[in-house]
CSV table of C-alpha atoms in Angstrom, one decimal:
chain,number,residue,atom,x,y,z
A,1,ASP,CA,51.2,-14.0,34.4
A,2,GLY,CA,49.9,-12.8,37.3
A,3,GLY,CA,46.5,-11.1,37.2
A,4,ILE,CA,42.9,-10.6,38.2
A,5,THR,CA,40.1,-12.1,36.8
A,6,GLN,CA,36.9,-11.0,37.2
A,7,SER,CA,33.7,-14.2,35.5
A,8,PRO,CA,32.0,-14.1,33.6
A,9,LYS,CA,31.9,-10.7,32.0
A,10,TYR,CA,28.4,-10.6,31.2
A,11,LEU,CA,25.5,-12.0,32.8
A,12,PHE,CA,21.7,-11.8,33.1
A,13,ARG,CA,19.6,-11.4,36.3
A,14,LYS,CA,16.1,-12.5,36.7
A,15,GLU,CA,14.0,-11.1,38.4
A,16,GLY,CA,13.8,-12.1,42.3
A,17,GLN,CA,16.9,-13.8,41.8
A,18,ASN,CA,20.2,-14.1,42.7
A,19,VAL,CA,23.7,-14.0,40.9
A,20,THR,CA,27.1,-14.3,41.8
A,21,LEU,CA,30.3,-12.9,40.5
A,22,SER,CA,34.0,-13.9,40.6
A,23,CYS,CA,36.6,-12.2,41.4
A,24,GLU,CA,39.9,-14.1,41.6
A,25,GLN,CA,43.7,-13.6,42.1
A,26,ASN,CA,47.4,-15.1,41.4
A,27,LEU,CA,49.1,-11.9,42.6
A,28,ASN,CA,49.3,-12.7,46.8
A,29,HIS,CA,48.0,-9.7,46.8
A,30,ASP,CA,45.8,-9.9,50.6
A,31,ALA,CA,43.2,-6.6,50.1
A,32,MET,CA,40.5,-7.4,47.3
A,33,TYR,CA,37.8,-5.3,46.8
A,34,TRP,CA,33.9,-4.7,44.8
A,35,TYR,CA,33.8,-1.5,42.9
A,36,ARG,CA,29.7,-0.5,41.0
A,37,GLN,CA,30.6,1.6,38.1
A,38,ASP,CA,27.9,3.5,36.8
A,39,PRO,CA,27.5,5.7,33.8
A,40,GLY,CA,28.7,9.4,35.6
A,41,GLN,CA,29.5,7.8,39.0
A,42,GLY,CA,32.2,7.2,39.4
A,43,LEU,CA,33.3,3.8,40.8
A,44,ARG,CA,31.3,2.9,44.2
A,45,LEU,CA,33.2,0.4,47.2
A,46,ILE,CA,30.7,-2.0,47.7
A,47,TYR,CA,32.5,-4.1,49.8
A,48,TYR,CA,36.1,-4.6,50.7
A,49,SER,CA,38.2,-7.4,52.3
A,50,GLN,CA,41.5,-7.1,54.0
A,51,ILE,CA,42.4,-10.5,55.9
A,52,VAL,CA,40.7,-13.9,54.9
A,53,ASN,CA,37.6,-15.0,56.3
A,54,ASP,CA,37.0,-11.1,57.5
A,55,PHE,CA,35.8,-7.6,55.1
A,56,GLN,CA,33.3,-5.1,56.1
A,57,LYS,CA,31.2,-3.1,54.1
A,58,GLY,CA,31.5,-0.1,52.0
A,59,ASP,CA,29.3,3.1,51.0
A,60,ILE,CA,27.6,0.6,49.0
A,61,ALA,CA,26.8,-2.6,50.1
A,62,GLU,CA,22.5,-3.6,51.1
A,63,GLY,CA,21.2,-6.0,48.8
A,64,TYR,CA,25.1,-7.3,48.6
A,65,SER,CA,26.4,-10.0,50.0
A,66,VAL,CA,30.9,-11.2,50.1
A,67,SER,CA,33.3,-13.7,51.0
A,68,ARG,CA,36.8,-14.3,51.9
A,69,GLU,CA,37.7,-18.3,52.5
A,70,LYS,CA,40.9,-18.2,50.3
A,71,LYS,CA,42.9,-15.3,50.2
A,72,GLU,CA,42.9,-15.5,45.6
A,73,SER,CA,38.9,-15.6,45.9
A,74,PHE,CA,36.5,-12.7,46.9
A,75,PRO,CA,32.7,-13.8,45.1
A,76,LEU,CA,30.1,-11.2,45.1
A,77,THR,CA,26.7,-11.9,45.2
A,78,VAL,CA,23.4,-9.9,43.8
A,79,THR,CA,21.0,-10.2,46.0
A,80,SER,CA,17.5,-10.5,45.2
A,81,ALA,CA,17.2,-7.5,47.6
A,82,GLN,CA,19.2,-4.8,45.8
A,83,LYS,CA,15.9,-3.6,43.8
A,84,ASN,CA,18.8,-1.9,41.2
A,85,PRO,CA,21.2,-4.6,39.7
A,86,THR,CA,22.5,-3.7,36.5
A,87,ALA,CA,26.4,-1.7,36.7
A,88,PHE,CA,29.7,-2.6,35.1
A,89,TYR,CA,30.9,-5.0,39.5
A,90,LEU,CA,34.7,-4.1,39.4
A,91,CYS,CA,36.9,-6.7,41.2
A,92,ALA,CA,40.4,-5.3,42.7
A,93,SER,CA,42.9,-6.7,44.8
A,94,ARG,CA,46.7,-4.3,46.0
A,95,LYS,CA,49.0,-5.5,48.9
A,96,ASN,CA,47.9,-4.0,52.0
A,97,ARG,CA,51.2,-2.2,53.2
A,98,GLY,CA,52.9,1.0,51.8
A,99,THR,CA,51.3,3.0,48.9
A,100,TYR,CA,50.0,0.9,46.2
A,101,GLY,CA,47.5,0.8,44.1
A,102,TYR,CA,45.1,-1.7,43.2
A,103,THR,CA,45.1,-4.0,40.8
A,104,PHE,CA,42.0,-4.1,38.7
A,105,GLY,CA,40.6,-7.0,36.9
A,106,SER,CA,38.4,-6.1,33.8
A,107,GLY,CA,34.8,-5.7,34.8
A,108,THR,CA,31.5,-8.1,34.4
A,109,ARG,CA,28.9,-6.4,33.3
A,110,LEU,CA,25.0,-8.1,34.7
A,111,THR,CA,21.5,-6.9,33.9
A,112,VAL,CA,18.6,-6.8,34.9
A,113,VAL,CA,16.5,-8.9,32.8
B,1,GLN,CA,30.1,13.7,50.5
B,2,GLN,CA,33.0,13.2,47.4
B,3,GLN,CA,35.9,12.8,48.8
B,4,VAL,CA,38.0,13.8,45.7
B,5,LYS,CA,36.3,15.9,43.5
B,6,GLN,CA,37.2,16.1,39.8
B,7,SER,CA,36.7,18.0,36.7
B,8,PRO,CA,36.1,18.8,33.9
B,9,GLN,CA,32.7,15.6,33.3
B,10,SER,CA,34.2,15.7,30.2
B,11,LEU,CA,37.1,16.7,27.8
B,12,ILE,CA,37.4,16.8,23.6
B,13,VAL,CA,41.3,18.5,22.2
B,14,GLN,CA,42.4,17.7,18.9
B,15,LYS,CA,44.4,15.7,18.3
B,16,GLY,CA,48.4,17.2,19.2
B,17,GLY,CA,46.8,18.6,22.6
B,18,ILE,CA,47.6,19.2,26.0
B,19,SER,CA,45.2,17.3,28.1
B,20,ILE,CA,45.1,18.6,31.2
B,21,ILE,CA,41.6,17.0,34.0
B,22,ASN,CA,41.9,18.5,37.6
B,23,CYS,CA,41.3,17.1,41.1
B,24,ALA,CA,41.7,18.5,44.9
B,25,TYR,CA,41.2,17.2,47.9
B,26,GLU,CA,41.0,18.4,51.7
B,27,ASN,CA,41.4,15.9,53.5
B,28,THR,CA,44.8,15.9,54.4
B,29,ALA,CA,45.7,12.1,55.4
B,30,PHE,CA,45.9,11.3,52.1
B,31,ASP,CA,49.3,10.0,51.6
B,32,TYR,CA,49.1,8.5,48.1
B,33,PHE,CA,47.6,9.9,44.4
B,34,PRO,CA,47.1,7.6,41.6
B,35,TRP,CA,45.6,8.1,38.0
B,36,TYR,CA,43.3,5.1,36.2
B,37,GLN,CA,42.7,4.9,32.4
B,38,GLN,CA,40.0,2.7,31.9
B,39,PHE,CA,39.1,1.5,28.4
B,40,PRO,CA,34.9,1.1,27.1
B,41,GLY,CA,34.1,-2.3,29.0
B,42,LYS,CA,37.7,-3.4,30.7
B,43,GLY,CA,39.1,-2.3,34.1
B,44,PRO,CA,41.2,0.5,35.3
B,45,ALA,CA,44.4,0.3,35.1
B,46,LEU,CA,47.5,2.4,36.7
B,47,LEU,CA,48.2,5.3,34.5
B,48,ILE,CA,51.1,6.9,37.0
B,49,ALA,CA,50.9,8.3,41.0
B,50,ILE,CA,52.1,10.7,43.0
B,51,ARG,CA,53.5,10.8,46.6
B,52,PRO,CA,52.0,14.0,47.9
B,53,ASP,CA,57.0,14.8,49.0
B,54,VAL,CA,57.1,15.7,45.7
B,55,SER,CA,55.4,18.4,42.9
B,56,GLU,CA,55.6,17.0,39.5
B,57,LYS,CA,55.8,13.0,38.4
B,58,LYS,CA,56.5,12.6,34.7
B,59,GLU,CA,56.0,9.7,33.1
B,60,GLY,CA,56.0,9.6,29.5
B,61,ARG,CA,53.6,11.8,27.6
B,62,PHE,CA,51.8,12.3,31.1
B,63,THR,CA,52.3,13.9,33.8
B,64,ILE,CA,51.0,14.5,37.5
B,65,SER,CA,51.4,18.6,39.2
B,66,PHE,CA,50.4,17.6,42.7
B,67,ASN,CA,49.9,21.1,45.1
B,68,LYS,CA,49.8,20.0,48.8
B,69,SER,CA,49.3,23.7,50.1
B,70,ALA,CA,46.3,24.4,48.2
B,71,LYS,CA,45.1,20.4,48.1
B,72,GLN,CA,44.7,20.1,44.6
B,73,PHE,CA,46.8,17.0,41.4
B,74,SER,CA,46.2,17.4,38.6
B,75,LEU,CA,47.3,15.0,34.7
B,76,HIS,CA,48.2,16.5,31.8
B,77,ILE,CA,48.8,14.8,29.0
B,78,MET,CA,51.6,16.5,26.2
B,79,ASP,CA,51.2,15.2,21.9
B,80,SER,CA,47.6,14.1,23.1
B,81,GLN,CA,46.3,11.4,20.2
B,82,PRO,CA,43.2,9.5,20.0
B,83,GLY,CA,43.8,6.4,21.4
B,84,ASP,CA,44.0,8.5,25.3
B,85,SER,CA,40.9,8.3,24.3
B,86,ALA,CA,39.2,6.6,27.5
B,87,THR,CA,37.9,8.0,30.9
B,88,TYR,CA,40.4,9.3,33.6
B,89,PHE,CA,40.1,8.8,37.1
B,90,CYS,CA,42.3,10.5,40.3
B,91,ALA,CA,42.3,8.8,43.5
B,92,ALA,CA,43.5,9.1,47.1
B,93,LEU,CA,44.4,6.0,49.1
B,94,THR,CA,45.1,6.7,53.5
B,95,GLY,CA,45.1,3.7,54.9
B,96,ASN,CA,44.5,0.7,53.2
B,97,GLN,CA,40.6,3.0,51.2
B,98,PHE,CA,41.1,4.3,48.1
B,99,TYR,CA,39.3,8.3,47.0
B,100,PHE,CA,38.0,8.4,43.4
B,101,GLY,CA,37.0,11.4,41.7
B,102,THR,CA,34.4,10.8,39.6
B,103,GLY,CA,36.4,10.4,35.8
B,104,THR,CA,37.1,12.1,33.5
B,105,SER,CA,35.7,11.1,29.4
B,106,LEU,CA,38.1,12.5,27.3
B,107,THR,CA,37.5,12.2,23.6
B,108,VAL,CA,41.3,13.5,21.3
B,109,ILE,CA,39.4,14.2,18.1
B,110,PRO,CA,42.3,13.0,15.4
């Protein structure tokens, strides 16, 4: 079955540490996205990529970095510059053209300890 | 600035009742309006979607009503069930980017 796989499901980060969240899709989708979800704030866009080796900042990119070396993969690194990283992180993908919805992964919950 | 405004923030409905969630937008470039359902600890899943050339779309107990002139659209859940208890997000697409509402937490009481 095609889908998006996010790992790990739970992640704990110490102060000053960088951590990387994995997102892999086998849907042959062109575009991939990272969102952050906090209670009462809905989904906020961190980064997105429409093609391999290209990505753009979203609304809250500060303290995060991404790469898109393969069509299937779009990892997100939460750097030590992100002062409040505790949140639920969602990866999504979709076809680039036409009116199609997102397919979301099951999320990674990141907690600072 | 919130591109898509969603209300209410939370909703409690009796089993068998109708749940109604509303969204409003300003950007007339939006051309696709999906609704997502999210259970705790899970990613959102596409529930139903509509394009602006249609005023209503129904799939089972779920209906989207779309009012292009008012720039509003709503989700109606008929015969609401406890299993419908989840958070619902509306969204709007322009180009390759979606804009999401802030979500509605629905609780259906048995």
